[in-house]
Short mmCIF file of C-alpha atoms and ligand atoms in Angstrom, two decimals:
data_model
loop_
_atom_site.label_atom_id
_atom_site.label_comp_id
_atom_site.label_asym_id
_atom_site.label_seq_id
_atom_site.Cartn_x
_atom_site.Cartn_y
_atom_site.Cartn_z
CA MET M 297 57.25 76.53 119.91
CA LYS M 298 60.07 74.23 120.90
CA VAL M 299 60.95 71.47 118.55
CA THR M 300 63.79 69.05 118.11
CA VAL M 301 64.71 67.51 114.93
CA LYS M 302 67.50 65.28 113.28
CA ALA M 303 68.99 65.67 109.88
CA ASN M 304 71.68 63.87 108.14
CA ALA M 305 74.82 64.75 106.06
CA ASN M 306 74.84 63.76 102.36
CA ILE M 307 77.72 63.00 100.10
CA ALA M 308 77.54 64.33 96.58
CA LEU M 309 77.78 61.65 93.86
CA THR M 310 78.13 64.45 91.29
CA LYS M 311 79.20 67.69 92.68
CA TYR M 312 78.07 71.27 93.08
CA TRP M 313 80.83 73.67 92.81
CA GLY M 314 79.98 77.33 91.92
CA LYS M 315 77.06 79.63 92.24
CA LYS M 316 75.50 81.26 89.21
CA ASP M 317 73.62 83.81 91.48
CA ALA M 318 75.35 84.46 94.79
CA ALA M 319 72.18 86.19 96.21
CA LEU M 320 69.83 83.46 95.31
CA LYS M 321 72.32 80.65 96.03
CA THR M 322 71.46 78.87 92.75
CA PRO M 323 74.28 76.66 91.10
CA TRP M 324 75.79 76.47 87.86
CA ASN M 325 74.95 72.91 87.46
CA SER M 326 72.55 70.33 88.96
CA SER M 327 74.19 67.82 91.53
CA THR M 328 73.27 64.46 92.96
CA SER M 329 73.71 62.80 96.35
CA VAL M 330 72.97 60.12 98.78
CA THR M 331 71.81 61.13 102.23
CA LEU M 332 73.96 59.33 105.04
CA GLU M 333 72.80 57.39 108.05
CA GLY M 334 74.95 57.78 111.08
CA LEU M 335 76.22 61.42 110.20
CA GLU M 336 73.73 63.33 112.03
CA THR M 337 72.97 66.79 113.35
CA THR M 338 70.47 67.16 116.22
CA THR M 339 68.87 70.65 116.60
CA THR M 340 66.38 72.06 119.16
CA VAL M 341 64.75 75.25 118.01
CA ASP M 342 62.76 77.36 120.44
CA PHE M 343 61.03 80.58 119.47
CA ASP M 344 59.88 82.47 122.68
CA LYS M 345 59.44 86.11 123.82
CA GLN M 346 62.02 85.55 126.88
CA TYR M 347 64.79 85.74 124.15
CA LYS M 348 66.06 89.36 123.52
CA LYS M 349 68.15 88.05 120.56
CA ASP M 350 68.77 84.90 118.66
CA ILE M 351 71.03 82.61 120.46
CA PHE M 352 73.09 79.90 118.82
CA ILE M 353 74.90 77.26 120.58
CA LEU M 354 77.10 74.60 118.50
CA ASP M 355 78.45 71.58 120.03
CA GLY M 356 78.29 73.17 123.43
CA LYS M 357 79.71 76.47 122.43
CA GLU M 358 77.85 79.77 122.15
CA CYS M 359 78.53 81.42 118.82
CA ALA M 360 79.05 85.11 119.07
CA GLU M 361 77.10 87.49 116.94
CA GLU M 362 80.14 88.33 114.77
CA THR M 363 80.79 84.77 113.71
CA ASP M 364 79.83 83.31 110.27
CA GLU M 365 77.99 80.36 112.06
CA TYR M 366 75.80 83.00 113.89
CA LYS M 367 75.04 85.18 110.97
CA GLU M 368 74.09 82.06 108.86
CA VAL M 369 71.59 80.78 111.51
CA LYS M 370 70.15 84.30 111.98
CA GLU M 371 69.65 84.72 108.18
CA GLN M 372 67.83 81.32 108.15
CA LEU M 373 65.73 82.20 110.97
CA ASP M 374 64.77 85.55 109.41
CA ILE M 375 63.61 83.72 106.33
CA ILE M 376 61.33 81.43 108.44
CA ARG M 377 60.18 84.40 110.66
CA LYS M 378 59.04 86.24 107.47
CA LYS M 379 57.23 83.28 106.07
CA ALA M 380 55.45 82.68 109.48
CA LYS M 381 54.75 86.44 109.77
CA MET M 382 56.10 86.55 113.36
CA ASN M 383 59.33 88.20 115.00
CA LEU M 384 60.01 86.19 117.99
CA LYS M 385 63.66 85.53 118.69
CA ALA M 386 64.89 81.95 118.95
CA LYS M 387 67.42 79.81 120.95
CA VAL M 388 68.94 77.24 118.68
CA VAL M 389 71.08 74.44 120.16
CA SER M 390 72.78 72.05 117.80
CA LYS M 391 75.20 69.15 117.94
CA ASN M 392 76.98 67.10 115.35
CA ASP M 393 78.02 63.60 115.89
CA PHE M 394 80.90 63.98 113.48
CA PRO M 395 83.87 66.24 112.97
CA THR M 396 82.42 69.77 112.04
CA ALA M 397 83.84 71.62 109.02
CA ALA M 398 86.26 68.96 107.97
CA GLY M 399 84.65 67.87 104.89
CA PHE M 400 81.88 65.89 106.33
CA ALA M 401 79.21 68.29 105.15
CA SER M 402 78.04 69.44 108.50
CA SER M 403 76.74 72.57 106.93
CA ALA M 404 74.33 70.51 104.98
CA SER M 405 72.94 68.47 107.89
CA GLY M 406 73.20 71.64 110.06
CA LEU M 407 71.25 73.87 107.79
CA ALA M 408 68.74 71.13 106.90
CA ALA M 409 67.99 70.59 110.52
CA LEU M 410 67.86 74.17 111.33
CA THR M 411 65.33 74.95 108.54
CA PHE M 412 63.23 72.00 109.15
CA GLY M 413 63.12 72.55 112.96
CA ALA M 414 62.62 76.30 112.57
CA ALA M 415 59.76 75.76 110.17
CA LYS M 416 58.13 73.32 112.54
CA ALA M 417 58.78 75.51 115.65
CA ALA M 418 57.16 78.46 113.79
CA GLY M 419 54.19 76.31 113.04
CA LEU M 420 54.65 76.26 109.29
CA ASN M 421 53.61 73.41 107.25
CA LEU M 422 55.87 73.40 104.17
CA SER M 423 56.36 70.99 101.44
CA VAL M 424 59.76 69.28 100.96
CA GLU M 425 60.26 71.24 97.88
CA GLU M 426 59.82 74.43 99.83
CA LEU M 427 61.91 73.40 102.65
CA SER M 428 64.73 72.41 100.15
CA LYS M 429 64.52 75.88 98.60
CA ILE M 430 64.78 77.58 101.99
CA SER M 431 67.73 75.21 102.97
CA ARG M 432 69.47 76.07 99.81
CA MET M 433 69.64 79.63 100.96
CA GLY M 434 71.47 78.61 104.07
CA SER M 435 73.85 76.23 102.28
CA GLY M 436 73.57 74.76 98.72
CA SER M 437 74.29 71.16 99.69
CA ALA M 438 71.70 71.43 102.49
CA SER M 439 69.00 71.45 99.88
CA ARG M 440 69.94 67.71 99.27
CA SER M 441 69.78 66.69 102.89
CA LEU M 442 66.05 67.26 102.89
CA ILE M 443 65.64 64.07 100.85
CA ASP M 444 65.31 60.59 102.14
CA GLY M 445 67.81 58.41 100.13
CA PHE M 446 69.15 59.51 96.66
CA ALA M 447 68.62 63.08 95.52
CA ILE M 448 69.01 65.40 92.65
CA TRP M 449 69.18 69.24 93.23
CA HIS M 450 68.14 70.81 89.95
CA LYS M 451 69.96 73.61 89.03
CA GLY M 452 66.74 75.40 87.58
CA GLU M 453 66.25 77.82 84.81
CA ARG M 454 64.21 80.52 86.39
CA ALA M 455 65.72 83.87 87.32
CA ASP M 456 64.02 84.00 90.73
CA GLY M 457 65.39 80.57 91.71
CA GLU M 458 62.01 79.01 92.42
CA ASP M 459 62.84 75.89 90.40
CA SER M 460 66.27 75.29 92.04
CA PHE M 461 65.59 72.53 94.70
CA ALA M 462 66.36 68.96 95.50
CA GLU M 463 64.03 66.05 94.58
CA GLN M 464 64.00 62.36 95.51
CA ILE M 465 65.62 59.78 92.79
CA ALA M 466 65.05 56.82 95.08
CA PRO M 467 64.41 56.34 98.76
CA LYS M 468 66.81 54.75 101.01
CA GLU M 469 64.96 51.29 100.92
CA PHE M 470 65.58 51.08 97.12
CA TRP M 471 69.25 50.20 97.63
CA PRO M 472 69.94 49.09 101.23
CA GLU M 473 73.24 47.38 100.25
CA PHE M 474 74.71 50.74 99.07
CA ARG M 475 77.50 51.86 101.34
CA ILE M 476 79.75 54.87 101.86
CA LEU M 477 82.90 54.44 103.99
CA GLY M 478 83.85 57.75 105.46
CA CYS M 479 87.69 57.63 106.00
CA VAL M 480 88.62 60.35 108.57
CA ILE M 481 92.05 61.68 107.54
CA SER M 482 92.29 64.79 109.66
CA LYS M 483 89.97 66.03 112.32
CA LYS M 484 91.21 69.63 111.97
CA ALA M 485 88.97 72.23 110.45
CA LYS M 486 89.79 72.75 106.76
CA LYS M 487 91.34 76.15 105.70
CA ILE M 488 89.18 77.22 102.87
CA LYS M 489 85.54 76.89 103.30
CA SER M 490 83.58 75.54 100.21
CA ARG M 491 81.60 78.89 99.89
CA ALA M 492 84.76 81.10 99.43
CA GLY M 493 86.66 78.41 97.60
CA MET M 494 83.90 78.09 94.79
CA ALA M 495 83.46 81.77 94.50
CA GLN M 496 87.07 81.90 93.67
CA SER M 497 86.89 79.20 91.26
CA VAL M 498 84.11 80.79 89.44
CA LYS M 499 86.35 83.91 89.07
CA THR M 500 89.61 82.52 88.27
CA SER M 501 89.64 78.83 87.23
CA PRO M 502 90.23 78.64 83.49
CA ILE M 503 88.41 75.35 83.35
CA PHE M 504 85.30 76.48 85.24
CA LYS M 505 82.96 76.39 82.14
CA GLN M 506 84.17 72.84 81.18
CA TRP M 507 83.61 71.88 84.74
CA TYR M 508 79.98 72.94 85.05
CA GLU M 509 78.95 71.90 81.50
CA HIS M 510 80.28 68.45 82.24
CA ALA M 511 78.88 68.31 85.61
CA GLU M 512 75.47 68.89 84.41
CA ILE M 513 75.62 65.99 82.00
CA ASP M 514 77.11 63.86 84.89
CA ALA M 515 74.21 64.89 87.19
CA GLN M 516 71.51 63.72 84.53
CA LYS M 517 73.58 60.39 83.84
CA MET M 518 73.76 59.76 87.59
CA VAL M 519 70.00 59.79 87.99
CA GLU M 520 69.69 56.98 85.35
CA LEU M 521 72.45 55.03 86.91
CA ILE M 522 70.87 55.17 90.33
CA LYS M 523 67.53 54.20 88.89
CA LYS M 524 69.18 51.04 87.05
CA LYS M 525 71.23 50.27 90.05
CA ASP M 526 74.18 50.13 87.78
CA PHE M 527 76.89 50.28 90.60
CA VAL M 528 80.07 49.95 88.51
CA ALA M 529 79.04 52.76 86.10
CA LEU M 530 77.75 54.86 88.98
CA GLY M 531 81.14 54.50 90.94
CA GLU M 532 83.20 55.18 87.93
CA LEU M 533 81.18 58.41 87.21
CA ALA M 534 81.26 59.72 90.86
CA GLN M 535 84.99 59.24 90.95
CA HIS M 536 85.52 60.92 87.63
CA ASN M 537 83.22 63.79 88.58
CA CYS M 538 85.07 64.17 91.87
CA ILE M 539 88.43 64.48 90.17
CA LEU M 540 87.05 67.14 87.72
CA MET M 541 85.59 69.20 90.54
CA HIS M 542 88.91 69.03 92.33
CA ALA M 543 90.81 69.92 89.09
CA CYS M 544 88.55 73.05 88.99
CA ALA M 545 89.38 73.76 92.64
CA MET M 546 93.20 73.19 92.03
CA THR M 547 93.24 75.53 88.97
CA THR M 548 91.75 78.26 91.02
CA LEU M 549 94.00 81.28 92.13
CA PRO M 550 95.21 81.04 94.62
CA PRO M 551 95.03 77.11 94.40
CA ILE M 552 92.60 75.12 96.60
CA ILE M 553 94.09 71.81 97.33
CA TYR M 554 91.90 69.84 99.72
CA TRP M 555 93.78 66.55 99.27
CA ALA M 556 96.12 65.74 102.17
CA PRO M 557 98.88 63.08 101.93
CA GLY M 558 96.48 60.71 103.78
CA SER M 559 93.75 61.32 101.23
CA LEU M 560 96.18 60.37 98.29
CA GLU M 561 97.15 57.21 100.23
CA VAL M 562 93.47 56.03 100.44
CA MET M 563 92.91 57.25 96.61
CA HIS M 564 95.81 55.12 95.49
CA ARG M 565 94.86 52.14 97.47
CA VAL M 566 91.23 52.40 96.11
CA LEU M 567 92.51 52.44 92.53
CA GLU M 568 94.67 49.38 93.41
CA LEU M 569 91.71 47.49 94.84
CA GLN M 570 89.79 48.18 91.63
CA ASP M 571 92.75 46.72 89.66
CA GLU M 572 92.39 43.71 91.88
CA GLY M 573 88.64 43.46 91.03
CA VAL M 574 87.14 44.97 94.09
CA LYS M 575 84.21 47.24 93.33
CA CYS M 576 85.09 50.37 95.26
CA TYR M 577 85.39 54.02 94.17
CA PHE M 578 86.46 57.22 95.94
CA THR M 579 84.99 60.76 96.21
CA LEU M 580 86.04 63.80 98.30
CA ASP M 581 84.28 67.09 99.05
CA GLY M 582 85.70 70.27 100.32
CA GLY M 583 88.18 68.63 102.77
CA PRO M 584 90.68 65.74 103.17
CA GLN M 585 88.30 63.13 104.11
CA VAL M 586 87.93 60.33 101.52
CA LYS M 587 84.49 58.56 100.99
CA ILE M 588 84.67 55.27 99.58
CA ILE M 589 81.57 54.18 97.48
CA CYS M 590 80.77 50.40 97.75
CA LEU M 591 78.49 47.71 98.36
CA GLU M 592 77.75 45.94 101.62
CA LYS M 593 79.38 42.54 100.59
CA ASP M 594 82.78 44.19 99.93
CA VAL M 595 82.95 46.31 103.02
CA PRO M 596 85.03 43.75 105.32
CA LYS M 597 87.79 43.48 102.52
CA ILE M 598 87.95 47.23 101.84
CA LYS M 599 87.94 48.17 105.63
CA GLU M 600 90.62 45.57 106.21
CA GLU M 601 92.90 47.07 103.56
CA ILE M 602 92.14 50.83 104.35
CA LYS M 603 92.77 50.29 108.10
CA LYS M 604 96.35 49.29 107.27
CA LEU M 605 97.09 52.80 105.92
CA GLU M 606 98.90 55.40 108.22
CA GLY M 607 97.02 58.35 107.33
CA VAL M 608 93.52 57.09 108.25
CA HIS M 609 92.33 57.63 111.82
CA GLU M 610 88.80 56.03 111.56
CA ILE M 611 86.47 54.59 109.11
CA ILE M 612 82.91 55.51 109.53
CA GLU M 613 80.39 53.20 107.67
CA CYS M 614 77.28 54.79 106.27
CA LYS M 615 74.11 53.47 104.70
CA PRO M 616 71.54 55.55 102.81
CA GLY M 617 69.86 57.72 105.38
CA LEU M 618 66.59 59.45 106.06
CA GLY M 619 65.46 62.93 105.38
CA PRO M 620 64.95 65.28 108.40
CA ARG M 621 62.50 64.19 111.02
CA GLU M 622 61.07 65.37 114.36
CA VAL M 623 62.44 63.38 117.50
CA LYS M 624 61.74 63.40 121.23
CA GLY M 625 64.37 64.77 123.78
CA HIS M 626 65.07 68.45 123.64
CA LEU M 627 68.74 69.45 123.92
CA PHE M 628 67.78 72.27 126.46
C1 DP6 C 205 82.52 70.31 97.67
O1 DP6 C 205 76.98 73.59 100.14
O2 DP6 C 205 78.95 73.87 101.65
O3 DP6 C 205 80.67 69.71 99.16
O4 DP6 C 205 76.28 76.67 99.26
O5 DP6 C 205 78.31 78.06 99.93
O6 DP6 C 205 77.10 76.74 101.62
P1 DP6 C 205 77.45 76.73 100.17
O7 DP6 C 205 78.52 75.57 99.87
P2 DP6 C 205 78.42 74.04 100.22
O8 DP6 C 205 79.31 73.30 99.25
C2 DP6 C 205 79.58 72.05 99.12
C3 DP6 C 205 80.40 71.76 98.09
C4 DP6 C 205 80.86 70.40 97.98
C5 DP6 C 205 80.24 69.52 96.81
C6 DP6 C 205 78.68 69.21 97.02
O9 DP6 C 205 78.39 68.97 98.08
O10 DP6 C 205 78.08 69.10 95.97
#
């Protein structure tokens, strides 16, 4: 009952920011993403009677029972145990190859890996749709990390949340030249987690309704642009949708400002590069890191320019990535 899996982070091309039903973890609007090669979580899950309680070790550190991380893992294991009709405790060891909780969506790859790994270790044979729904319960954006390549997470219409899951728009091979340049601005953990931040936006941002109505239209448009490989329109839409999401976050009480000085430096340089004719666009999630959307042929030029900026520590180049898969080599 020991299984090791890998799952990748994803970057939202049009964002999710706000839950309609906090218990079912269903969003106000659909969102789209690309799964990223190179930003990976590896997780080993072992269900065994030797464990008296669930154990969770993240990046070498055991998480205490009162931490949010531990509770999230336990809740996810409980869902799997219920489905598998068993009650064995588990040991879960997980490691990320990128900065945790700093806007590189470690919760997405982490929860996707945990769900996929725990389901396999429990002997369940679930569809991607089912796994996506279970991952959604752990973290909304994790529902999209179940998908190879480009994904849409449907907001769904049903009151029980059963039609709120991610689906593939196109596999990674569809657009191998597509690139995301992850600019690491700060390796420090962010102050406001997405979960708490978006709950506050739902309650207090005066533009919340405008945000999610517009974001739904953007998500549907994004599907068409991906299918058409219309890169310029895709980049412009992703960038605009990102600014709108952050406008909603910034107009929350108290304000949520994820942009750091270094983020703004990159954003301004990207806009200048656009004026110079380089096809590159920015997007940011719940942290200061800026992700630049571009095509392979423009990577050397963009990297050369962005490297010159003081606030940028590192640039991580990502191609479209795979969905979760089982691998050899257990972590314990
Ligand atoms: C800004 O999926 O981390 O990255 O569902 O509460 O776990 P929970 O939130 P999470 O939020 C991600 C928000 C975002 C935008 C996005 O990925 O769509």
